[in-house]
Tab-separated table of C-alpha atoms and ligand atoms in Angstrom:
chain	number	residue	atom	x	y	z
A	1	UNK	CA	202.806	49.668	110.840
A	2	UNK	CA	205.710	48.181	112.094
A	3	UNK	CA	203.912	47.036	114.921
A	4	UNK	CA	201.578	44.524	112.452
A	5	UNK	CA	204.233	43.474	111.018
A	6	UNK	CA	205.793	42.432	114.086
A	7	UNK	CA	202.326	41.183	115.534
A	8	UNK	CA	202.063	38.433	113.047
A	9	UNK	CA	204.010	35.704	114.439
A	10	UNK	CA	204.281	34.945	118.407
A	11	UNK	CA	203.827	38.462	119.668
A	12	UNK	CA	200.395	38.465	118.360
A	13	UNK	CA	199.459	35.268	120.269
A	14	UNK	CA	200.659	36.799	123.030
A	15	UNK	CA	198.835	40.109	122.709
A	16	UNK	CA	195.360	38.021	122.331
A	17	UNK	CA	195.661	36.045	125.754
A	18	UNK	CA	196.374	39.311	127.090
A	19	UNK	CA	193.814	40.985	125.334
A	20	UNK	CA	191.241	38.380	126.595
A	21	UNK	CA	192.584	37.942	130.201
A	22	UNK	CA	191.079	40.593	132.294
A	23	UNK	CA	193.603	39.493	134.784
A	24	UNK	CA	196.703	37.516	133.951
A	25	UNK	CA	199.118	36.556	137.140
A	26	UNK	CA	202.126	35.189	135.916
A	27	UNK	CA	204.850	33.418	139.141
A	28	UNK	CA	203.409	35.406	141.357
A	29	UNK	CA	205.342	34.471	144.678
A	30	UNK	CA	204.883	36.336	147.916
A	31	UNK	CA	207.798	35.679	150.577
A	32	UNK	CA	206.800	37.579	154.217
A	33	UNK	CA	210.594	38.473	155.645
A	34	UNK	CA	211.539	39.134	159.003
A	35	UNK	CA	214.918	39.528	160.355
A	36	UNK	CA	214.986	35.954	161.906
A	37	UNK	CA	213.059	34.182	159.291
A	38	UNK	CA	211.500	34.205	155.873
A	39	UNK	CA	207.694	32.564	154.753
A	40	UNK	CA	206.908	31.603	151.317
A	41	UNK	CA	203.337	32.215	151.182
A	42	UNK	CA	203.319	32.000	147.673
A	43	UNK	CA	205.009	30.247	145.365
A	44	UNK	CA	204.978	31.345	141.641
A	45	UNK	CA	200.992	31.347	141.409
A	46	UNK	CA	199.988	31.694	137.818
A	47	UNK	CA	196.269	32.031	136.888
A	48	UNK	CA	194.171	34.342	134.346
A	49	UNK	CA	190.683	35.694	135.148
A	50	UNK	CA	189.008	36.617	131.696
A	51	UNK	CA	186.471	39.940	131.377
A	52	UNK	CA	182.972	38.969	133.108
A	53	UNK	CA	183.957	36.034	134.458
A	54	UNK	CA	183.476	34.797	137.779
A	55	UNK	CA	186.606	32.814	139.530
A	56	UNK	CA	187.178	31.817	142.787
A	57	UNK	CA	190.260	30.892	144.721
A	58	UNK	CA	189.644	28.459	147.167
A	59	UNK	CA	191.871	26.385	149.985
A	60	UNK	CA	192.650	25.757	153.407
A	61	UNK	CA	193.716	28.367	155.933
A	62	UNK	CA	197.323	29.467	154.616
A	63	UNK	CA	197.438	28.897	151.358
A	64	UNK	CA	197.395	32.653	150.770
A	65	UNK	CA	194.150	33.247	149.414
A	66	UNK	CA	194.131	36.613	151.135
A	67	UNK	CA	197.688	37.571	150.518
A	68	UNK	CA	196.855	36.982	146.756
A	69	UNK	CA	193.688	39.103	146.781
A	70	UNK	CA	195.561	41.820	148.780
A	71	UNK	CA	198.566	41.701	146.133
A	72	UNK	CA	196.168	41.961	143.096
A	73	UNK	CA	194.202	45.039	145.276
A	74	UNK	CA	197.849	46.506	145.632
A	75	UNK	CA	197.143	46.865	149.041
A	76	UNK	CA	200.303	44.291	149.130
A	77	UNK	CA	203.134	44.118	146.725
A	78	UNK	CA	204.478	40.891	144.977
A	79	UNK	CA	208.059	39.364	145.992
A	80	UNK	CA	208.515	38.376	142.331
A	81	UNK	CA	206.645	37.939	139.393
A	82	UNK	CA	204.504	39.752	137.100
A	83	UNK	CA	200.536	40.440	137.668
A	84	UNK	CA	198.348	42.718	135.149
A	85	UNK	CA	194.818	44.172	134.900
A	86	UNK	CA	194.225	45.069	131.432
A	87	UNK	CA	197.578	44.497	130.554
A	88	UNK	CA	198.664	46.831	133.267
A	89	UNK	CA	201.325	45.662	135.953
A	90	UNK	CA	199.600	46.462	139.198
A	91	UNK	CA	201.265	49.334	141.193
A	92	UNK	CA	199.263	50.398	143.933
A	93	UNK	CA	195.483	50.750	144.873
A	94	UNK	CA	193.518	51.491	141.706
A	95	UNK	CA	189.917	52.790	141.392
A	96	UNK	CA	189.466	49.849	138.976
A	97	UNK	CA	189.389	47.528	141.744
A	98	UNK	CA	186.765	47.106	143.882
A	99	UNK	CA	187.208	45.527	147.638
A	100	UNK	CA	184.787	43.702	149.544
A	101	UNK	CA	186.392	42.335	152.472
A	102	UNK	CA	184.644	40.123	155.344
A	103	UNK	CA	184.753	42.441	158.124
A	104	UNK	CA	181.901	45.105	157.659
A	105	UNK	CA	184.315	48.195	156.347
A	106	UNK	CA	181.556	50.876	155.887
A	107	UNK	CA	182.054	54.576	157.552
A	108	UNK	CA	180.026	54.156	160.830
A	109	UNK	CA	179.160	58.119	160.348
A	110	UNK	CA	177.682	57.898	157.269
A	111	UNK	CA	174.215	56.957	155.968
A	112	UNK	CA	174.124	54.022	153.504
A	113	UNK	CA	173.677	56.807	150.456
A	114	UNK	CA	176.388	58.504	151.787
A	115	UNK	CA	178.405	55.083	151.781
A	116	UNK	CA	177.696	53.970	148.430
A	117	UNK	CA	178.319	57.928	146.966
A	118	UNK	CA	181.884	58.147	148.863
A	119	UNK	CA	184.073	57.276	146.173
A	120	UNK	CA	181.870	59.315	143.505
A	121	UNK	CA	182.283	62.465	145.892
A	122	UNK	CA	186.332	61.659	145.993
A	123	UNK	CA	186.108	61.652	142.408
A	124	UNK	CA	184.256	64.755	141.934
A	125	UNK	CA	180.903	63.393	140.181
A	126	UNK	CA	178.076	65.879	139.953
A	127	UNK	CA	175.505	65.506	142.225
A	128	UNK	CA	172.634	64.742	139.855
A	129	UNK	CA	175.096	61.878	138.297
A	130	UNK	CA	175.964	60.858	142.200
A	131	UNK	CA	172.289	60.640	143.216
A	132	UNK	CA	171.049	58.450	140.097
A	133	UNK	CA	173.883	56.174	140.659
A	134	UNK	CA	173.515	55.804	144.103
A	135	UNK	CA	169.916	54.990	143.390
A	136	UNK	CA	170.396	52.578	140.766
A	137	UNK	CA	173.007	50.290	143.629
A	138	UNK	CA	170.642	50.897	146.356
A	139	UNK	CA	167.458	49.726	144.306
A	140	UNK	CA	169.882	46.900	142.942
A	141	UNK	CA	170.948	45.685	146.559
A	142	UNK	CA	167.072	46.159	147.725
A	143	UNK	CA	168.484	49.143	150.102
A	144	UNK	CA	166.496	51.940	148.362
A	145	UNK	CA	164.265	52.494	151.438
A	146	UNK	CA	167.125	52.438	154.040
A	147	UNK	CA	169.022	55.125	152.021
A	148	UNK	CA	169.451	57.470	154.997
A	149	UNK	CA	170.293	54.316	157.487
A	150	UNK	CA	173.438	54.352	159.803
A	151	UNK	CA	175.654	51.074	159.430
A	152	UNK	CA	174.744	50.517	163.016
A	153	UNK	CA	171.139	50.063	162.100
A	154	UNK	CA	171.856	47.481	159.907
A	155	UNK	CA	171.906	43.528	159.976
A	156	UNK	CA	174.938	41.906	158.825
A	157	UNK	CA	173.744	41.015	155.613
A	158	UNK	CA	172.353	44.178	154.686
A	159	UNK	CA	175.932	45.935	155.685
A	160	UNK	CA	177.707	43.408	153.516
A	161	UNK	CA	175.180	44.905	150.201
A	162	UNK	CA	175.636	47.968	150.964
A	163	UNK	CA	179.416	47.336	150.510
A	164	UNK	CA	178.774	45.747	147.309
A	165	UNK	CA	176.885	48.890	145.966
A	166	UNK	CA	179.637	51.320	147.108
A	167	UNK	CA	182.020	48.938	145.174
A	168	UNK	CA	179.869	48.442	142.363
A	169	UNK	CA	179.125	52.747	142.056
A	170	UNK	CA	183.170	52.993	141.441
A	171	UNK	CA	182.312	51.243	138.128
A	172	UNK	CA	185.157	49.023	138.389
A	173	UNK	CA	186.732	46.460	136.324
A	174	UNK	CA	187.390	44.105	138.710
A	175	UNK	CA	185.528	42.967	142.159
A	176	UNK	CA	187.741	41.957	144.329
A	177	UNK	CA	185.971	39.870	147.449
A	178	UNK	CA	187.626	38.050	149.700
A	179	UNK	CA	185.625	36.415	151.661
A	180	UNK	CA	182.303	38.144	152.019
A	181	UNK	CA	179.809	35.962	153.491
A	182	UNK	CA	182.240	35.054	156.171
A	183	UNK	CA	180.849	36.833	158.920
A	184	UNK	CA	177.140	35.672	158.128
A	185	UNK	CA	174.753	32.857	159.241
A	186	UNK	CA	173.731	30.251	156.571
A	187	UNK	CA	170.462	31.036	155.364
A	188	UNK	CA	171.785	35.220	154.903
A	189	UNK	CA	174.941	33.716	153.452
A	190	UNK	CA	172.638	31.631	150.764
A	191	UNK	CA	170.764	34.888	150.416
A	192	UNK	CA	173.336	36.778	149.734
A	193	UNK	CA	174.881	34.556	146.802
A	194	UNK	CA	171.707	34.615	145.360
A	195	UNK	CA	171.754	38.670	145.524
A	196	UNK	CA	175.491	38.688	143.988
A	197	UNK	CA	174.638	36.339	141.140
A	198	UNK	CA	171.638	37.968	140.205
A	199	UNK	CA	174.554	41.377	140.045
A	200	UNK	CA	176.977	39.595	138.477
A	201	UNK	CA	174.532	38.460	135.548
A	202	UNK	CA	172.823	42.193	135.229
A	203	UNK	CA	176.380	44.092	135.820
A	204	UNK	CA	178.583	41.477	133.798
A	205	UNK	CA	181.324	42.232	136.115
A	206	UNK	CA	184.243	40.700	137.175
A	207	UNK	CA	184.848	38.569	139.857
A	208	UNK	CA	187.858	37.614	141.969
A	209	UNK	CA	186.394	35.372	144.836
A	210	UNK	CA	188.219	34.037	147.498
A	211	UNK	CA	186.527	31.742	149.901
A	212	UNK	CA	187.508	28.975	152.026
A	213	UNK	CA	183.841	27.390	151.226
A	214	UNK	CA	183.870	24.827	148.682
A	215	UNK	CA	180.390	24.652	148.461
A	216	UNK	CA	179.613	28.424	147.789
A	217	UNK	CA	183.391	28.369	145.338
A	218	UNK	CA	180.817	25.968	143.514
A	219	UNK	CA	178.067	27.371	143.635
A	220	UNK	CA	178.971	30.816	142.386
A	221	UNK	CA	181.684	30.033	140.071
A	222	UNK	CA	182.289	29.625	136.652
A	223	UNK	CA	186.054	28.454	137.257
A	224	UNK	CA	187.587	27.428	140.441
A	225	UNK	CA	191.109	27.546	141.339
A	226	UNK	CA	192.025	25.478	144.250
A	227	UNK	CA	194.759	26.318	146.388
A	228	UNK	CA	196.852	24.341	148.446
A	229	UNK	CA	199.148	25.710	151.691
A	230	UNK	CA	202.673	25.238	152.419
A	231	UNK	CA	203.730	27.295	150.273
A	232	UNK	CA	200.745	28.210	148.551
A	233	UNK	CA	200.553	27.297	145.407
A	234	UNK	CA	197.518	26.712	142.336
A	235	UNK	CA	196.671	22.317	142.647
A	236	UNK	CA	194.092	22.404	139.783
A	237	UNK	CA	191.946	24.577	138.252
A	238	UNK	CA	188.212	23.145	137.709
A	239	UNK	CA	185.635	24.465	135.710
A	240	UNK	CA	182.068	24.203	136.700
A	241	UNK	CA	179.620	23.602	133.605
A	242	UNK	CA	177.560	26.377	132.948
A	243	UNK	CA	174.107	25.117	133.893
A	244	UNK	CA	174.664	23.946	136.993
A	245	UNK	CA	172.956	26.208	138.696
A	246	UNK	CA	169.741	25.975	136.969
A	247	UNK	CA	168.892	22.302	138.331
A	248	UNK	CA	166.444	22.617	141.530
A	249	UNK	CA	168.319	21.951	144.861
A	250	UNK	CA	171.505	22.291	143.168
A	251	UNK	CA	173.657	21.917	146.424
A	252	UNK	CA	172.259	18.345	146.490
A	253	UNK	CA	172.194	17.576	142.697
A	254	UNK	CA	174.895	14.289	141.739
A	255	UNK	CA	177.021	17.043	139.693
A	256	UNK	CA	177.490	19.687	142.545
A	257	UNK	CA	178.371	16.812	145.297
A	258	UNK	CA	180.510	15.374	142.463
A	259	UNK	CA	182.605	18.288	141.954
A	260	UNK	CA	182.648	19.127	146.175
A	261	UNK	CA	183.781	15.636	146.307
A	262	UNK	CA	186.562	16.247	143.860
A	263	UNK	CA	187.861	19.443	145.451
A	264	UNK	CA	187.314	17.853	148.686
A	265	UNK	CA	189.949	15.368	147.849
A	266	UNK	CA	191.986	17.908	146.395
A	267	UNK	CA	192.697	20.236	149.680
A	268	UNK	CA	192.440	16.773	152.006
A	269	UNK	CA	194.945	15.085	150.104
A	270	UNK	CA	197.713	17.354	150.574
A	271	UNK	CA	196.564	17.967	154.421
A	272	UNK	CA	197.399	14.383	155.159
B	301	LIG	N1	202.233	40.046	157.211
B	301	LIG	C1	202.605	38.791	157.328
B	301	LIG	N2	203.789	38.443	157.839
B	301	LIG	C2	204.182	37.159	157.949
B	301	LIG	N3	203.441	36.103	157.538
B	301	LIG	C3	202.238	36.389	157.009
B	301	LIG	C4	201.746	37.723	156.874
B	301	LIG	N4	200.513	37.671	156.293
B	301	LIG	C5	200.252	36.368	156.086
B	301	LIG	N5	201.282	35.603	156.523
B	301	LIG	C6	201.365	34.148	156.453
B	301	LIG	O1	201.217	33.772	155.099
B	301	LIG	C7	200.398	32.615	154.983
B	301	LIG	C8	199.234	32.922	154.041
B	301	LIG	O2	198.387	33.853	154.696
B	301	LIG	P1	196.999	34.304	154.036
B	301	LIG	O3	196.278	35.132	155.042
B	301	LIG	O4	197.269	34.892	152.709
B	301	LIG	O5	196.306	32.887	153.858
B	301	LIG	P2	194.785	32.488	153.702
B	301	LIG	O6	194.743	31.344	152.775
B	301	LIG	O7	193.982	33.689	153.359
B	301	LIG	O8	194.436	31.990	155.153
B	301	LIG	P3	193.114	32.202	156.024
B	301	LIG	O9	191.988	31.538	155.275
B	301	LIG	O10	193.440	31.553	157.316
B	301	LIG	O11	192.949	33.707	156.146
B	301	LIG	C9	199.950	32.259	156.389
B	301	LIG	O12	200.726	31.173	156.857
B	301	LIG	C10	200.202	33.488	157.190
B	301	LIG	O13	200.560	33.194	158.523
């Protein structure tokens, strides 16, 4: 009761942007230490990511697009500042999160099922539940026939979905990728956004993105933040209009180039 009460002024503002914000990062600063020396790699960051949306992070090399992604997976911890998943402070590695890094992180010794089930066996899930949901990844990812594959037998591409089904099985409330399509040539790297927009739309999960490819921050995005190094800090946040990606050729449409322009200008301005 009291706590209405209390609620009715400020503190209930407050408790609806948290509410809404799947992800709210407030000063985040990151300063790497050594005996001789000390690197601000980032310098009170503030951003929000809201449930089922899709936001990238993009900027030149340094800005700490990875050190950010690595804080929020609590694979790295914050100098200062606050940063909260559903109005929890992060403290360490979370099954909520899921990673998908660049470099192909799947267990060599396992079969792709095996892969995608890891975390359910960890947690204990019943086979019968395991299998379905294994199934249900693998059909999404267009695995289903290469269920008892090795990673070794696999392209690139394919190793990069089946990391998105073994994140995806975790049911988590955030998907953490930093940059995914890094590793792969152009027309498996267009495939592949395809693939994780067509996810994103069926799974209505979230998505932290971090890229240093304006074009695919575009492309994929509903909100970009764009980063800039030295330290690395938030220039601008740009929304793209929802739509865009329904025109034919969108990568050569007036409003795509209009927008790469833009953030174009944004990172080369500061490079200069
Ligand atoms: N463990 C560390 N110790 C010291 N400095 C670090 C460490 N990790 C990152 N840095 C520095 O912090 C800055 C940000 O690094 P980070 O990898 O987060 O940037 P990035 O934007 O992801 O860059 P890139 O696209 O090149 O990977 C860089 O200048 C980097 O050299």
């Amino acid at each position: 009761m009291m706590h209405a009460q209390r609620g009715l002024h400020s503190e209930s503002f407050t408790d609806k942007v948290t509410a809404i914000s799947k992800i709210k990062a407030e000063s985040v600063s990151k300063v790497y230490s050594s005996k001789k020396s000390q690197f601000v790699a980032l310098d009170r960051v503030s951003f929000h990511v809201d449930a089922h949306e899709f936001v990238s992070f993009v900027g030149p090399s340094g800005c700490g697009k990875s050190s950010l992604l690595r804080i929020l997976a609590g694979l790295e911890t914050m100098t200062t500042g606050s940063l909260r998943i559903s109005g929890h402070e992060i403290d360490g590695p979370g099954a909520d999160r899921g990673m998908v890094f660049q470099s192909y992180t799947l267990f060599p010794w396992l079969s792709v099922r095996e892969n995608i089930e890891f975390g359910l066996t960890l947690k204990g899930v019943p086979l019968f539940e395991k299998r379905a949901i294994a199934d249900h990844f693998m059909e999404l990812v267009g695995l289903h026939k290469f269920a008892r594959a090795l990673p070794k037998e696999l392209s690139g591409g394919m190793k990069q979905r089946v990391a998105i089904a073994r994140a995806l099985a975790n049911n988590p409330e955030v998907l953490l990728m930093d940059e995914p399509f890094g590793a792969l040539d152009p027309q498996t790297k267009n495939a592949m956004q395809e693939l994780l927009l067509r996810i994103w739309e069926k799974e209505k999960t979230t998505v932290v993105f971090i890229t240093h490819d304006i074009e695919e921050a575009i492309f994929l995005s509903e909100r970009v933040y764009v980063m800039q190094a030295h330290p690395g800090t938030i220039r601008q946040e740009i929304m793209i209009p929802r739509g865009l990606r329904e025109v034919e050729d969108v990568k050569d449409s007036g409003a795509f180039l209009k927008l790469k322009k833009q953030i174009v200008s944004l990172i080369g301005n500061h490079e200069e």
